[in-house]
Tab-separated table of C-alpha atoms in Angstrom:
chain	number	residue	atom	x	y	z
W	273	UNK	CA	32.906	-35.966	2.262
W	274	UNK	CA	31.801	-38.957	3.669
W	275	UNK	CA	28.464	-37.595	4.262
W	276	UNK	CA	27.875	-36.829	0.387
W	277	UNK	CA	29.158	-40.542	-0.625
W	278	UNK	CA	27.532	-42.454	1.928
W	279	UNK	CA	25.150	-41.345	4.524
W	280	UNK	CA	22.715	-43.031	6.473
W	281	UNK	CA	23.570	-46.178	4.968
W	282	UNK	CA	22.858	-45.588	1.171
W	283	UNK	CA	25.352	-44.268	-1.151
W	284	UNK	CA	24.612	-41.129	-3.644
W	285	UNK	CA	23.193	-43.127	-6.272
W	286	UNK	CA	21.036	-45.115	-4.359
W	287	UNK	CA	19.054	-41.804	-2.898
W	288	UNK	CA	19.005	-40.143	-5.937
W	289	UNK	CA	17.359	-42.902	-7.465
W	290	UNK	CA	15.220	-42.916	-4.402
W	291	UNK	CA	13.943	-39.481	-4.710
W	292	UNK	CA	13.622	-39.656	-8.125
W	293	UNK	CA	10.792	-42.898	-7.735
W	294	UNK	CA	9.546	-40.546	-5.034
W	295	UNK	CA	9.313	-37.392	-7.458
W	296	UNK	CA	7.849	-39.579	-9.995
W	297	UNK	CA	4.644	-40.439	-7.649
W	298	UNK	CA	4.403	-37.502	-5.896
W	299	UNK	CA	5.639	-34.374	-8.451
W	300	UNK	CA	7.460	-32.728	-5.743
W	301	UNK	CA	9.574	-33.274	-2.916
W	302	UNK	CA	10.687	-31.302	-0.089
W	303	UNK	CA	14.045	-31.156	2.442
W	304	UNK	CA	12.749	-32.412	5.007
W	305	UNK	CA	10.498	-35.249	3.696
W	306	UNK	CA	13.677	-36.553	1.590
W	307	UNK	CA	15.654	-36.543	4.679
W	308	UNK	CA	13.318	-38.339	6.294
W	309	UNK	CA	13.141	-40.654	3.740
W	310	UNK	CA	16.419	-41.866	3.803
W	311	UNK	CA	17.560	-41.024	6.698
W	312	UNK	CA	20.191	-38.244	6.509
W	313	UNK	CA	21.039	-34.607	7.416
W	314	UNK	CA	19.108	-31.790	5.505
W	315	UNK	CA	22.748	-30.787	4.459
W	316	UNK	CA	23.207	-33.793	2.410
W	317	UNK	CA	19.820	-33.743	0.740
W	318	UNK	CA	20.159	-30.037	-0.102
W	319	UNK	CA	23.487	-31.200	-1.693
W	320	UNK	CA	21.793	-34.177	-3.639
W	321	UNK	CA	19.034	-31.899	-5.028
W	322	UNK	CA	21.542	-29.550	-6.399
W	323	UNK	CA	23.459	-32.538	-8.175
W	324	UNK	CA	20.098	-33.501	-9.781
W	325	UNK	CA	19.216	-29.969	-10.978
W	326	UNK	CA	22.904	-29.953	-12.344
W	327	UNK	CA	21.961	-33.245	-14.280
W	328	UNK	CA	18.539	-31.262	-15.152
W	329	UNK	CA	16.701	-34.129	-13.697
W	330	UNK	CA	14.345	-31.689	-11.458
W	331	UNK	CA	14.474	-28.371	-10.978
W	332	UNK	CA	14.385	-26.452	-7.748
W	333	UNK	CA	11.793	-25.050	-6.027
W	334	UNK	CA	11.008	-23.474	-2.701
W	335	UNK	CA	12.862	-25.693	-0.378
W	336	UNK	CA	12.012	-28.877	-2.122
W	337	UNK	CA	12.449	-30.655	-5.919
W	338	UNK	CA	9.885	-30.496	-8.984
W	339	UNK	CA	9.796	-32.584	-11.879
W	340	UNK	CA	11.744	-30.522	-14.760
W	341	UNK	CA	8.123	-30.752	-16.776
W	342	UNK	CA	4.923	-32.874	-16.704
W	343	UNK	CA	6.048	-34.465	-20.375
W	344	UNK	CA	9.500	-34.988	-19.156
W	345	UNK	CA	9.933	-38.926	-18.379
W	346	UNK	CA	12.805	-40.163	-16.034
W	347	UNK	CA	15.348	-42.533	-17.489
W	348	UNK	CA	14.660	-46.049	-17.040
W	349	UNK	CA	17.766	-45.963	-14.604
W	350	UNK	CA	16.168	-43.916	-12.531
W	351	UNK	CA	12.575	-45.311	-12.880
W	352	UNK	CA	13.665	-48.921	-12.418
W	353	UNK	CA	12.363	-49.699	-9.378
W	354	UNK	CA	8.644	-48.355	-9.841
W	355	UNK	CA	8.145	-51.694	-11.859
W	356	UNK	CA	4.987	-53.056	-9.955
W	357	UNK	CA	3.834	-56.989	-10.075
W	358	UNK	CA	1.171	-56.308	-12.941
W	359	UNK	CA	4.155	-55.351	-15.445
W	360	UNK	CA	6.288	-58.441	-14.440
W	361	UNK	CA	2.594	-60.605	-14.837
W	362	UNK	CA	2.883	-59.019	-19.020
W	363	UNK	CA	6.318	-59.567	-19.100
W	364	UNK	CA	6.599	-63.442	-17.802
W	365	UNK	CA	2.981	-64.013	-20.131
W	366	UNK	CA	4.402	-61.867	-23.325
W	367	UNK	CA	8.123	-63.854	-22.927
W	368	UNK	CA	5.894	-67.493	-22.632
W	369	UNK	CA	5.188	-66.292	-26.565
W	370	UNK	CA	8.738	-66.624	-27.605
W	371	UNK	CA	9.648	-69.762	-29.121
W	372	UNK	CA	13.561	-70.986	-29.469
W	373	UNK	CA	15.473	-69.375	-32.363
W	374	UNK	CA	13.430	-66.298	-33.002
W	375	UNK	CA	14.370	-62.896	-33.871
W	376	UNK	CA	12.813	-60.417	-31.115
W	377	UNK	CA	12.144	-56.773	-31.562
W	378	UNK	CA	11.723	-54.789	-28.763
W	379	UNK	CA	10.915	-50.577	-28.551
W	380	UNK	CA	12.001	-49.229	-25.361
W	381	UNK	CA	9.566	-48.420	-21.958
W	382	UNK	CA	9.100	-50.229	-18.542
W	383	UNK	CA	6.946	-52.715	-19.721
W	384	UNK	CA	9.274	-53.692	-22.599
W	385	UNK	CA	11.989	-53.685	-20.336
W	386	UNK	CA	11.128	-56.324	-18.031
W	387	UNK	CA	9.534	-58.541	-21.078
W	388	UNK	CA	13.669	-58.346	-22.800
W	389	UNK	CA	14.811	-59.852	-19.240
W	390	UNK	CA	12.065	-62.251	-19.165
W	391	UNK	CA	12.818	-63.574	-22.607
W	392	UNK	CA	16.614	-63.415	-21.713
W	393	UNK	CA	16.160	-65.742	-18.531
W	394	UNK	CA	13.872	-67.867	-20.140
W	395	UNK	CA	16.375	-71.326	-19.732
W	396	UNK	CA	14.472	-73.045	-22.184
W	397	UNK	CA	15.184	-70.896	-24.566
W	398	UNK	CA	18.985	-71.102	-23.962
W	399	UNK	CA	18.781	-74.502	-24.858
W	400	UNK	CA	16.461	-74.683	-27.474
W	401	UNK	CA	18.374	-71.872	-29.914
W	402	UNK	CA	19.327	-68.728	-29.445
W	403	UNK	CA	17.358	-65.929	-29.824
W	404	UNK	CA	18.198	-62.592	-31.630
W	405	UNK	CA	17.106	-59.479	-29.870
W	406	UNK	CA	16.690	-56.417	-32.076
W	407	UNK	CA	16.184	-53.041	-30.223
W	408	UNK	CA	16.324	-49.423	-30.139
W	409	UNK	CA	17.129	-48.986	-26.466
W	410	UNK	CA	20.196	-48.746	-24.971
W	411	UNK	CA	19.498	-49.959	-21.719
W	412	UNK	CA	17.964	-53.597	-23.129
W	413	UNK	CA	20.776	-53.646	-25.124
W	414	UNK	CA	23.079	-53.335	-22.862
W	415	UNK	CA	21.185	-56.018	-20.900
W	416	UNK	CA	20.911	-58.472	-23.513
W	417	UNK	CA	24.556	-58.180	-24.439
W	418	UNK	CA	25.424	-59.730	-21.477
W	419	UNK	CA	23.605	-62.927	-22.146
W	420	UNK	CA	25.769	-65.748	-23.702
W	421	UNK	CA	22.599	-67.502	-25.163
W	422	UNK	CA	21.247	-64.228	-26.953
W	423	UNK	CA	22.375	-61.911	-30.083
W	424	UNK	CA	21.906	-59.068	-29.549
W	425	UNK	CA	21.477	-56.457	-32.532
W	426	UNK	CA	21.325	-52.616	-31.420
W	427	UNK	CA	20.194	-50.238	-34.118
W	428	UNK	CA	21.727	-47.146	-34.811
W	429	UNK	CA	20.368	-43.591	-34.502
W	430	UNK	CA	20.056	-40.059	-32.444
W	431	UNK	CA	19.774	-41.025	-28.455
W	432	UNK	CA	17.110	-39.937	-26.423
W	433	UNK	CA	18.271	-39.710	-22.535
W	434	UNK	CA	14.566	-39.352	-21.416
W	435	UNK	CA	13.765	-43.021	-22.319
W	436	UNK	CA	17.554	-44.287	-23.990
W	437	UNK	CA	15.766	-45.394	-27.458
W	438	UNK	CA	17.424	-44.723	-30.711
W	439	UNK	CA	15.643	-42.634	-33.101
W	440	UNK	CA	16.124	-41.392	-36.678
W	441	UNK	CA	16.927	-41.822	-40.082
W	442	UNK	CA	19.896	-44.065	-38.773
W	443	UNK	CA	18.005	-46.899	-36.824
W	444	UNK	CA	15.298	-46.802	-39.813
W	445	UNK	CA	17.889	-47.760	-42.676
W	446	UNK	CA	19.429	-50.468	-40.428
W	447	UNK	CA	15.935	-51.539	-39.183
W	448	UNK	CA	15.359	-51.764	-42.930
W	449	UNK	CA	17.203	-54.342	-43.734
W	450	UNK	CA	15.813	-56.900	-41.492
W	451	UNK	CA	13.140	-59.470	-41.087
W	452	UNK	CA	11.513	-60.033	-37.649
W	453	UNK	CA	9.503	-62.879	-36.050
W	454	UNK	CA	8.187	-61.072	-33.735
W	455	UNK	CA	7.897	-57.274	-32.414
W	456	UNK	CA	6.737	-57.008	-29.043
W	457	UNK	CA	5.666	-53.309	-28.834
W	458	UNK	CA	4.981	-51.176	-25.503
W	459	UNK	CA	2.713	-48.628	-26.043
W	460	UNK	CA	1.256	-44.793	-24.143
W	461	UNK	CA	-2.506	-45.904	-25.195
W	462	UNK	CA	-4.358	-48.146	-27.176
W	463	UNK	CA	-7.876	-48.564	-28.289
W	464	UNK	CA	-10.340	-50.777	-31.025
W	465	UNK	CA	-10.971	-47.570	-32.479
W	466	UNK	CA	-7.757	-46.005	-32.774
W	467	UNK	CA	-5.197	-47.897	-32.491
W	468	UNK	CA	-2.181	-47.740	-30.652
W	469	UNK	CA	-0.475	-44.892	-30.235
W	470	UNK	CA	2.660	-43.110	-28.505
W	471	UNK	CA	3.387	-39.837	-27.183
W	472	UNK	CA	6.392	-39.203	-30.179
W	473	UNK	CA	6.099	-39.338	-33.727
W	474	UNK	CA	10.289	-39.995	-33.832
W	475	UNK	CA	9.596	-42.930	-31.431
W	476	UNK	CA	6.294	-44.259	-33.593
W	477	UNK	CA	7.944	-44.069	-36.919
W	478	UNK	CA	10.435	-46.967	-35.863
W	479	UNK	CA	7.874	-49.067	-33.939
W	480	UNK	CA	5.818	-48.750	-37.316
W	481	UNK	CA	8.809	-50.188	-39.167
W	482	UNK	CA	9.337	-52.385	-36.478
W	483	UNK	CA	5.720	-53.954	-37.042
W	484	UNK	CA	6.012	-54.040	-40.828
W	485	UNK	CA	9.350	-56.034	-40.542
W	486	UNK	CA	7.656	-58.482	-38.160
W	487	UNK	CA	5.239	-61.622	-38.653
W	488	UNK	CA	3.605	-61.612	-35.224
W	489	UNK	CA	3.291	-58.530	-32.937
W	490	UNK	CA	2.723	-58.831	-29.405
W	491	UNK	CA	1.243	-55.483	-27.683
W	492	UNK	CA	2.435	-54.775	-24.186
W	493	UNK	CA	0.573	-52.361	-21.820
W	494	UNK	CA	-1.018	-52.325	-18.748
W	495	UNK	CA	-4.381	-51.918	-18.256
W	496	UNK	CA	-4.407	-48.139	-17.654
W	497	UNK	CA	-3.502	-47.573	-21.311
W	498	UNK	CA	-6.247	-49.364	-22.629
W	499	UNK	CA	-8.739	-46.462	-23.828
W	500	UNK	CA	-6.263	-43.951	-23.865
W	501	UNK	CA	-5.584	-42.461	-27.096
W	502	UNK	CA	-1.925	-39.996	-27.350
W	503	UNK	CA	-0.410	-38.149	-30.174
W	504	UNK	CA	1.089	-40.529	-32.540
W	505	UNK	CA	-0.444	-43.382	-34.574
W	506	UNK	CA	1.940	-46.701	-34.617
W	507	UNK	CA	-0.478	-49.395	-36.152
W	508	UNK	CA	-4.127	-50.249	-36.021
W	509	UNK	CA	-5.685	-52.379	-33.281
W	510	UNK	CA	-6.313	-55.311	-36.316
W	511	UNK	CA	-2.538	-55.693	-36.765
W	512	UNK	CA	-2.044	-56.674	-33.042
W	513	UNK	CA	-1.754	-60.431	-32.787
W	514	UNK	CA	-1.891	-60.451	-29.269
W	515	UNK	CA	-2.178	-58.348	-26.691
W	516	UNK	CA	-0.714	-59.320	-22.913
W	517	UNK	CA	-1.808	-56.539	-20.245
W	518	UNK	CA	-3.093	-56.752	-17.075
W	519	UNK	CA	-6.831	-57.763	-15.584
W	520	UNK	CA	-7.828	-54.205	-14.342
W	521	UNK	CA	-8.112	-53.600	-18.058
W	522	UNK	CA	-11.306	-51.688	-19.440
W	523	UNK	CA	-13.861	-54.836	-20.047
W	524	UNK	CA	-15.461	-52.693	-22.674
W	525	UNK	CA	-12.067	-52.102	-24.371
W	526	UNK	CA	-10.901	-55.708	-24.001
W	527	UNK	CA	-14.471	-56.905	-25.590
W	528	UNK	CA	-13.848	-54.271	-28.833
W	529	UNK	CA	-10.269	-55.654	-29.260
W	530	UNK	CA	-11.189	-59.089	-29.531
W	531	UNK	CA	-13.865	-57.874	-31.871
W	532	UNK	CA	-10.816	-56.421	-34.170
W	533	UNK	CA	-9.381	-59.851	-33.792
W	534	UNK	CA	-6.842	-59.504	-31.007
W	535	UNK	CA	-6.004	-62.118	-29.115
W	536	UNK	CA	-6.228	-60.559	-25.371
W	537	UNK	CA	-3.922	-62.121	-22.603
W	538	UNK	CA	-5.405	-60.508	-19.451
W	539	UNK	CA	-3.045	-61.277	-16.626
């Protein structure tokens, strides 16, 4: 018992969440590398892949852990920790865009993620007014909620566990009654040519309302996703105001962006 709850010095949830940042590198992981790892008995880890295939996180495989599918994307929870210093660089540059007093909305993703906290522990801000943050994922909300100095409006809809965004006819006819400064949008690939563009048409249809119910909209991505084009259309590159991403970013792409009139933050 004590073994399953706290071996080795890490509780349960700390190694899952472990060997799910390690699965999310590496596609697989075996017994003996994950006890290794962290530093406990074979037993427990043979235990702590079984609780993950029972959450149908992985599935199990020849001594060891795969990812369930290659489309299948880890909650945030679990992916948390994978943040690197390039996405903190967009989200400290994208939350220096927010003024006092203006009504934020956010999609959900890594990148948008840590741009919500950056806004929400932006002190100036605090003072200054607060600002409304409008979102369809449940884990900024449940951030944001927290923050005395910030409102914090979650919209409605059908809950995705892979990624915790709300999606749907519900989060549309509440999205459709308001009027947004600014959307700050993450994205799975964007280029001049095409746009930006998502893996899930559920998942583009509100960041398209999102952007029609905004003023400004800030792009976040890092610079991997420049170039990259995926299933979905959300807006063309000419309605991005600005986009913040980071300074391995394609040259070529960055040149053909400003080109459609987007204001490129390279950081």
């Amino acid at each position: 018992m004590t073994e399953d709850t706290h071996d080795g010095g890490r509780n349960r949830a700390e190694r899952l969440s472990a060997m799910l940042d390690r699965l999310a590198t590496s596609g697989r992981l075996g017994v003996t590398e994950a006890a290794g790892l962290l530093a406990v008995s074979e037993a427990t880890i043979r235990r702590d892949f079984a609780e993950l295939a029972r959450r149908q996180l992985v599935t199990r495989h020849h001594g060891g852990i795969v990812a369930t599918s290659v489309a299948y994307e880890l909650p945030y929870r679990y992916r948390s920790s994978q943040a690197d210093a390039g996405r903190r660089r967009i989200a400290a540059a994208a939350a220096a865009l927010i003024r006092p007093g203006q009504v934020v909305g956010l999609n959900g993703g890594t990148t948008t993620t840590a741009t919500a906290r950056a806004i929400t522990a932006r002190e100036d801000l605090a003072a200054g007014g607060a600002v409304t943050i409008v979102t369809n994922a449940l884990n900024i909300a449940a951030e944001a909620v927290l923050r005395p100095h910030v409102q914090c409006v979650s919209l409605g809809g059908v809950a995705r566990p892979e990624s915790y965004e709300l999606t749907g006819p519900l989060a549309q006819l509440v999205l459709e009654q308001l009027w947004l400064d600014t959307a700050i949008v993450g994205t799975n690939g964007l280029t001049a040519a095409e746009g930006a563009t998502c893996r899930l048409e559920d998942e583009a249809a509100i960041i398209r309302l999102m952007i029609a119910r905004s003023r400004t909209v800030i792009c976040v991505a890092t610079g991997d996703k420049l170039g990259q084009r995926t299933f979905a259309s959300i807006c063309p590159a000419d309605r991005i105001d600005h986009l913040v991403t980071t300074s391995d970013a394609p040259a070529e792409e960055l040149a053909a962006l400003r080109k459609a009139g987007v204001t490129i933050h390279a950081v």
